[in-house]
mmCIF file with all atom_site columns, C-alpha atoms in Angstrom:
data_model
loop_
_atom_site.group_PDB
_atom_site.id
_atom_site.type_symbol
_atom_site.label_atom_id
_atom_site.label_alt_id
_atom_site.label_comp_id
_atom_site.label_asym_id
_atom_site.label_entity_id
_atom_site.label_seq_id
_atom_site.pdbx_PDB_ins_code
_atom_site.Cartn_x
_atom_site.Cartn_y
_atom_site.Cartn_z
_atom_site.occupancy
_atom_site.B_iso_or_equiv
_atom_site.pdbx_formal_charge
_atom_site.auth_seq_id
_atom_site.auth_comp_id
_atom_site.auth_asym_id
_atom_site.auth_atom_id
_atom_site.pdbx_PDB_model_num
ATOM 1   C CA . MET A 1 1   ? 37.375 52.564 99.047 1.00 52.00 ? 1   MET A CA 1
ATOM 2   C CA . VAL A 1 2   ? 39.508 49.515 99.678 1.00 64.00 ? 2   VAL A CA 1
ATOM 3   C CA . CYS A 1 3   ? 39.443 46.633 97.225 1.00 76.00 ? 3   CYS A CA 1
ATOM 4   C CA . LEU A 1 4   ? 38.877 43.812 99.749 1.00 71.00 ? 4   LEU A CA 1
ATOM 5   C CA . ARG A 1 5   ? 37.746 41.252 97.199 1.00 78.00 ? 5   ARG A CA 1
ATOM 6   C CA . GLY A 1 6   ? 38.420 41.196 93.489 1.00 81.00 ? 6   GLY A CA 1
ATOM 7   C CA . ILE A 1 7   ? 41.438 42.933 91.977 1.00 81.00 ? 7   ILE A CA 1
ATOM 8   C CA . LYS A 1 8   ? 42.743 46.466 91.765 1.00 85.00 ? 8   LYS A CA 1
ATOM 9   C CA . ALA A 1 9   ? 43.823 47.782 88.348 1.00 84.00 ? 9   ALA A CA 1
ATOM 10  C CA . HIS A 1 10  ? 43.550 51.012 86.324 1.00 81.00 ? 10  HIS A CA 1
ATOM 11  C CA . LYS A 1 11  ? 42.309 52.995 89.382 1.00 87.00 ? 11  LYS A CA 1
ATOM 12  C CA . LYS A 1 12  ? 39.373 50.593 89.584 1.00 91.00 ? 12  LYS A CA 1
ATOM 13  C CA . CYS A 1 13  ? 38.388 47.626 91.669 1.00 93.00 ? 13  CYS A CA 1
ATOM 14  C CA . TYR A 1 14  ? 36.962 44.723 89.656 1.00 94.00 ? 14  TYR A CA 1
ATOM 15  C CA . LEU A 1 15  ? 34.742 42.107 91.253 1.00 94.00 ? 15  LEU A CA 1
ATOM 16  C CA . ALA A 1 16  ? 33.450 39.039 89.417 1.00 94.00 ? 16  ALA A CA 1
ATOM 17  C CA . VAL A 1 17  ? 30.036 37.788 90.527 1.00 95.00 ? 17  VAL A CA 1
ATOM 18  C CA . GLU A 1 18  ? 29.435 34.050 90.222 1.00 93.00 ? 18  GLU A CA 1
ATOM 19  C CA . GLU A 1 19  ? 25.633 34.111 90.349 1.00 96.00 ? 19  GLU A CA 1
ATOM 20  C CA . PRO A 1 20  ? 24.301 34.366 86.766 1.00 98.00 ? 20  PRO A CA 1
ATOM 21  C CA . LYS A 1 21  ? 21.781 37.150 86.115 1.00 98.00 ? 21  LYS A CA 1
ATOM 22  C CA . HIS A 1 22  ? 20.059 38.904 83.219 1.00 98.00 ? 22  HIS A CA 1
ATOM 23  C CA . TYR A 1 23  ? 22.039 41.909 81.964 1.00 98.00 ? 23  TYR A CA 1
ATOM 24  C CA . HIS A 1 24  ? 19.804 44.506 83.643 1.00 97.00 ? 24  HIS A CA 1
ATOM 25  C CA . GLU A 1 25  ? 19.715 42.644 86.965 1.00 98.00 ? 25  GLU A CA 1
ATOM 26  C CA . ALA A 1 26  ? 23.510 42.327 86.848 1.00 98.00 ? 26  ALA A CA 1
ATOM 27  C CA . ASN A 1 27  ? 23.917 46.061 86.265 1.00 97.00 ? 27  ASN A CA 1
ATOM 28  C CA . GLU A 1 28  ? 21.427 46.898 89.037 1.00 97.00 ? 28  GLU A CA 1
ATOM 29  C CA . ASP A 1 29  ? 23.368 44.639 91.411 1.00 97.00 ? 29  ASP A CA 1
ATOM 30  C CA . CYS A 1 30  ? 26.636 46.452 90.600 1.00 96.00 ? 30  CYS A CA 1
ATOM 31  C CA . ILE A 1 31  ? 24.923 49.839 91.082 1.00 96.00 ? 31  ILE A CA 1
ATOM 32  C CA . ALA A 1 32  ? 23.444 48.720 94.429 1.00 96.00 ? 32  ALA A CA 1
ATOM 33  C CA . GLN A 1 33  ? 27.004 48.021 95.571 1.00 92.00 ? 33  GLN A CA 1
ATOM 34  C CA . GLY A 1 34  ? 28.223 51.449 94.431 1.00 92.00 ? 34  GLY A CA 1
ATOM 35  C CA . GLY A 1 35  ? 29.655 50.475 91.046 1.00 94.00 ? 35  GLY A CA 1
ATOM 36  C CA . THR A 1 36  ? 28.635 49.581 87.502 1.00 96.00 ? 36  THR A CA 1
ATOM 37  C CA . LEU A 1 37  ? 29.191 46.705 85.131 1.00 98.00 ? 37  LEU A CA 1
ATOM 38  C CA . ALA A 1 38  ? 32.867 46.697 84.163 1.00 97.00 ? 38  ALA A CA 1
ATOM 39  C CA . THR A 1 39  ? 33.657 48.512 80.920 1.00 97.00 ? 39  THR A CA 1
ATOM 40  C CA . PRO A 1 40  ? 37.120 47.928 79.442 1.00 97.00 ? 40  PRO A CA 1
ATOM 41  C CA . ARG A 1 41  ? 38.418 51.208 77.949 1.00 96.00 ? 41  ARG A CA 1
ATOM 42  C CA . ASP A 1 42  ? 41.468 49.763 76.186 1.00 97.00 ? 42  ASP A CA 1
ATOM 43  C CA . LEU A 1 43  ? 43.246 46.494 75.430 1.00 97.00 ? 43  LEU A CA 1
ATOM 44  C CA . ASN A 1 44  ? 45.164 46.501 78.728 1.00 96.00 ? 44  ASN A CA 1
ATOM 45  C CA . GLU A 1 45  ? 41.968 46.787 80.765 1.00 95.00 ? 45  GLU A CA 1
ATOM 46  C CA . ASN A 1 46  ? 40.298 44.165 78.604 1.00 97.00 ? 46  ASN A CA 1
ATOM 47  C CA . ASN A 1 47  ? 43.172 41.713 79.096 1.00 96.00 ? 47  ASN A CA 1
ATOM 48  C CA . ASP A 1 48  ? 43.289 42.357 82.850 1.00 94.00 ? 48  ASP A CA 1
ATOM 49  C CA . LEU A 1 49  ? 39.540 41.675 83.061 1.00 95.00 ? 49  LEU A CA 1
ATOM 50  C CA . ARG A 1 50  ? 39.943 38.505 81.003 1.00 96.00 ? 50  ARG A CA 1
ATOM 51  C CA . ASP A 1 51  ? 42.829 37.231 83.148 1.00 95.00 ? 51  ASP A CA 1
ATOM 52  C CA . TYR A 1 52  ? 40.977 38.046 86.373 1.00 95.00 ? 52  TYR A CA 1
ATOM 53  C CA . ALA A 1 53  ? 37.791 36.323 85.154 1.00 95.00 ? 53  ALA A CA 1
ATOM 54  C CA . GLN A 1 54  ? 39.761 33.223 84.144 1.00 95.00 ? 54  GLN A CA 1
ATOM 55  C CA . ARG A 1 55  ? 41.442 33.034 87.558 1.00 93.00 ? 55  ARG A CA 1
ATOM 56  C CA . THR A 1 56  ? 38.203 33.618 89.458 1.00 92.00 ? 56  THR A CA 1
ATOM 57  C CA . SER A 1 57  ? 35.963 31.356 87.436 1.00 91.00 ? 57  SER A CA 1
ATOM 58  C CA . PRO A 1 58  ? 38.094 28.969 85.339 1.00 88.00 ? 58  PRO A CA 1
ATOM 59  C CA . GLY A 1 59  ? 35.206 26.979 83.837 1.00 90.00 ? 59  GLY A CA 1
ATOM 60  C CA . SER A 1 60  ? 33.138 29.984 82.767 1.00 92.00 ? 60  SER A CA 1
ATOM 61  C CA . LYS A 1 61  ? 32.388 30.839 79.162 1.00 94.00 ? 61  LYS A CA 1
ATOM 62  C CA . ASP A 1 62  ? 31.572 34.553 79.353 1.00 97.00 ? 62  ASP A CA 1
ATOM 63  C CA . PHE A 1 63  ? 30.706 37.538 81.550 1.00 98.00 ? 63  PHE A CA 1
ATOM 64  C CA . TRP A 1 64  ? 28.451 40.557 81.048 1.00 99.00 ? 64  TRP A CA 1
ATOM 65  C CA . ILE A 1 65  ? 30.324 43.853 80.646 1.00 98.00 ? 65  ILE A CA 1
ATOM 66  C CA . GLY A 1 66  ? 28.890 47.383 80.629 1.00 98.00 ? 66  GLY A CA 1
ATOM 67  C CA . VAL A 1 67  ? 28.311 47.781 76.882 1.00 98.00 ? 67  VAL A CA 1
ATOM 68  C CA . THR A 1 68  ? 24.957 47.761 75.015 1.00 97.00 ? 68  THR A CA 1
ATOM 69  C CA . ASP A 1 69  ? 23.239 49.014 71.876 1.00 95.00 ? 69  ASP A CA 1
ATOM 70  C CA . ILE A 1 70  ? 19.737 48.775 73.374 1.00 93.00 ? 70  ILE A CA 1
ATOM 71  C CA . VAL A 1 71  ? 18.747 52.386 72.611 1.00 92.00 ? 71  VAL A CA 1
ATOM 72  C CA . LYS A 1 72  ? 19.954 52.550 69.006 1.00 91.00 ? 72  LYS A CA 1
ATOM 73  C CA . GLU A 1 73  ? 20.937 49.421 67.073 1.00 91.00 ? 73  GLU A CA 1
ATOM 74  C CA . GLY A 1 74  ? 24.645 49.424 66.219 1.00 91.00 ? 74  GLY A CA 1
ATOM 75  C CA . GLN A 1 75  ? 25.435 52.416 68.464 1.00 94.00 ? 75  GLN A CA 1
ATOM 76  C CA . TYR A 1 76  ? 27.246 50.978 71.484 1.00 95.00 ? 76  TYR A CA 1
ATOM 77  C CA . VAL A 1 77  ? 27.284 52.898 74.756 1.00 97.00 ? 77  VAL A CA 1
ATOM 78  C CA . ASP A 1 78  ? 28.455 52.281 78.320 1.00 96.00 ? 78  ASP A CA 1
ATOM 79  C CA . VAL A 1 79  ? 26.187 52.091 81.383 1.00 93.00 ? 79  VAL A CA 1
ATOM 80  C CA . ASN A 1 80  ? 26.157 55.917 81.562 1.00 92.00 ? 80  ASN A CA 1
ATOM 81  C CA . SER A 1 81  ? 24.975 56.132 77.919 1.00 95.00 ? 81  SER A CA 1
ATOM 82  C CA . MET A 1 82  ? 28.352 57.491 76.786 1.00 96.00 ? 82  MET A CA 1
ATOM 83  C CA . PRO A 1 83  ? 29.588 56.281 73.368 1.00 96.00 ? 83  PRO A CA 1
ATOM 84  C CA . ILE A 1 84  ? 32.146 53.471 73.502 1.00 95.00 ? 84  ILE A CA 1
ATOM 85  C CA . THR A 1 85  ? 35.441 54.191 71.734 1.00 95.00 ? 85  THR A CA 1
ATOM 86  C CA . TYR A 1 86  ? 37.264 50.899 72.404 1.00 97.00 ? 86  TYR A CA 1
ATOM 87  C CA . PHE A 1 87  ? 35.887 47.629 70.986 1.00 97.00 ? 87  PHE A CA 1
ATOM 88  C CA . ASN A 1 88  ? 37.197 44.077 71.066 1.00 97.00 ? 88  ASN A CA 1
ATOM 89  C CA . TRP A 1 89  ? 34.723 42.200 68.854 1.00 97.00 ? 89  TRP A CA 1
ATOM 90  C CA . ASP A 1 90  ? 35.374 38.574 67.982 1.00 96.00 ? 90  ASP A CA 1
ATOM 91  C CA . ARG A 1 91  ? 35.707 39.089 64.224 1.00 92.00 ? 91  ARG A CA 1
ATOM 92  C CA . SER A 1 92  ? 36.434 35.371 63.678 1.00 92.00 ? 92  SER A CA 1
ATOM 93  C CA . LYS A 1 93  ? 32.843 34.752 64.809 1.00 89.00 ? 93  LYS A CA 1
ATOM 94  C CA . LYS A 1 94  ? 31.538 37.750 62.796 1.00 90.00 ? 94  LYS A CA 1
ATOM 95  C CA . GLN A 1 95  ? 30.650 39.618 66.005 1.00 90.00 ? 95  GLN A CA 1
ATOM 96  C CA . PRO A 1 96  ? 28.504 41.599 66.589 1.00 92.00 ? 96  PRO A CA 1
ATOM 97  C CA . THR A 1 97  ? 25.964 39.286 64.955 1.00 86.00 ? 97  THR A CA 1
ATOM 98  C CA . GLY A 1 98  ? 22.714 39.748 66.785 1.00 78.00 ? 98  GLY A CA 1
ATOM 99  C CA . GLY A 1 99  ? 20.947 42.660 65.149 1.00 80.00 ? 99  GLY A CA 1
ATOM 100 C CA . LYS A 1 100 ? 18.111 43.954 67.319 1.00 83.00 ? 100 LYS A CA 1
ATOM 101 C CA . ARG A 1 101 ? 17.766 40.645 69.170 1.00 88.00 ? 101 ARG A CA 1
ATOM 102 C CA . GLU A 1 102 ? 21.204 40.728 70.799 1.00 92.00 ? 102 GLU A CA 1
ATOM 103 C CA . SER A 1 103 ? 21.894 44.106 72.404 1.00 95.00 ? 103 SER A CA 1
ATOM 104 C CA . CYS A 1 104 ? 24.091 43.329 75.416 1.00 97.00 ? 104 CYS A CA 1
ATOM 105 C CA . VAL A 1 105 ? 27.793 42.533 75.322 1.00 98.00 ? 105 VAL A CA 1
ATOM 106 C CA . THR A 1 106 ? 29.830 39.784 76.962 1.00 98.00 ? 106 THR A CA 1
ATOM 107 C CA . LEU A 1 107 ? 33.548 39.347 77.388 1.00 98.00 ? 107 LEU A CA 1
ATOM 108 C CA . SER A 1 108 ? 34.067 35.797 76.134 1.00 97.00 ? 108 SER A CA 1
ATOM 109 C CA . LEU A 1 109 ? 36.661 33.661 77.906 1.00 96.00 ? 109 LEU A CA 1
ATOM 110 C CA . ALA A 1 110 ? 36.079 31.010 75.248 1.00 94.00 ? 110 ALA A CA 1
ATOM 111 C CA . SER A 1 111 ? 37.371 33.573 72.697 1.00 95.00 ? 111 SER A CA 1
ATOM 112 C CA . GLN A 1 112 ? 40.318 34.886 74.756 1.00 95.00 ? 112 GLN A CA 1
ATOM 113 C CA . GLY A 1 113 ? 38.509 38.000 75.967 1.00 97.00 ? 113 GLY A CA 1
ATOM 114 C CA . LYS A 1 114 ? 36.925 39.016 72.668 1.00 98.00 ? 114 LYS A CA 1
ATOM 115 C CA . TRP A 1 115 ? 33.418 40.507 72.790 1.00 98.00 ? 115 TRP A CA 1
ATOM 116 C CA . HIS A 1 116 ? 30.139 38.897 71.694 1.00 96.00 ? 116 HIS A CA 1
ATOM 117 C CA . ASP A 1 117 ? 26.689 40.464 71.556 1.00 95.00 ? 117 ASP A CA 1
ATOM 118 C CA . GLU A 1 118 ? 24.053 38.366 73.309 1.00 95.00 ? 118 GLU A CA 1
ATOM 119 C CA . VAL A 1 119 ? 20.368 38.375 74.250 1.00 96.00 ? 119 VAL A CA 1
ATOM 120 C CA . CYS A 1 120 ? 20.075 40.643 77.314 1.00 97.00 ? 120 CYS A CA 1
ATOM 121 C CA . ARG A 1 121 ? 17.768 38.198 79.081 1.00 97.00 ? 121 ARG A CA 1
ATOM 122 C CA . SER A 1 122 ? 20.388 35.428 79.009 1.00 97.00 ? 122 SER A CA 1
ATOM 123 C CA . LEU A 1 123 ? 21.672 34.417 82.434 1.00 98.00 ? 123 LEU A CA 1
ATOM 124 C CA . LYS A 1 124 ? 25.392 35.113 82.731 1.00 98.00 ? 124 LYS A CA 1
ATOM 125 C CA . LYS A 1 125 ? 28.021 35.815 85.356 1.00 98.00 ? 125 LYS A CA 1
ATOM 126 C CA . TYR A 1 126 ? 29.259 39.400 85.402 1.00 98.00 ? 126 TYR A CA 1
ATOM 127 C CA . ILE A 1 127 ? 32.013 41.734 86.552 1.00 97.00 ? 127 ILE A CA 1
ATOM 128 C CA . CYS A 1 128 ? 31.395 44.950 88.471 1.00 97.00 ? 128 CYS A CA 1
ATOM 129 C CA . GLU A 1 129 ? 33.841 47.840 88.594 1.00 96.00 ? 129 GLU A CA 1
ATOM 130 C CA . TYR A 1 130 ? 34.238 50.447 91.304 1.00 93.00 ? 130 TYR A CA 1
ATOM 131 C CA . LEU A 1 131 ? 36.282 53.608 90.888 1.00 89.00 ? 131 LEU A CA 1
ATOM 132 C CA . ILE A 1 132 ? 38.993 54.014 93.500 1.00 84.00 ? 132 ILE A CA 1
ATOM 133 C CA . PRO A 1 133 ? 39.289 57.681 94.499 1.00 76.00 ? 133 PRO A CA 1
#
């Protein structure tokens, strides 16, 4: 696969989508295009995603990423239901704050790429990732 749009980093192609969607619609859109919602696995990936999102969409506040605790409150998993080992919560804002109400995670440009939990039915822009073989 060639990364025609978006950016190439960490053996992945990242593509920001400007049209805001609910979390599940965003993930389905990524899957329909052969990818998933982007899931940063370490600080480098997180910072690359943040920088890319800022360049692509300078006025935006936040983007959905592929992290939720929908199934079990407080137990965060990726889009393949695998446990997440890297977190970048915005501790200055006491994140995650939402309890059962907020189960989907955004990468917040307003907080320099820190993560916030949000209501999954909120409309937000999002970033898909595609593995490059």
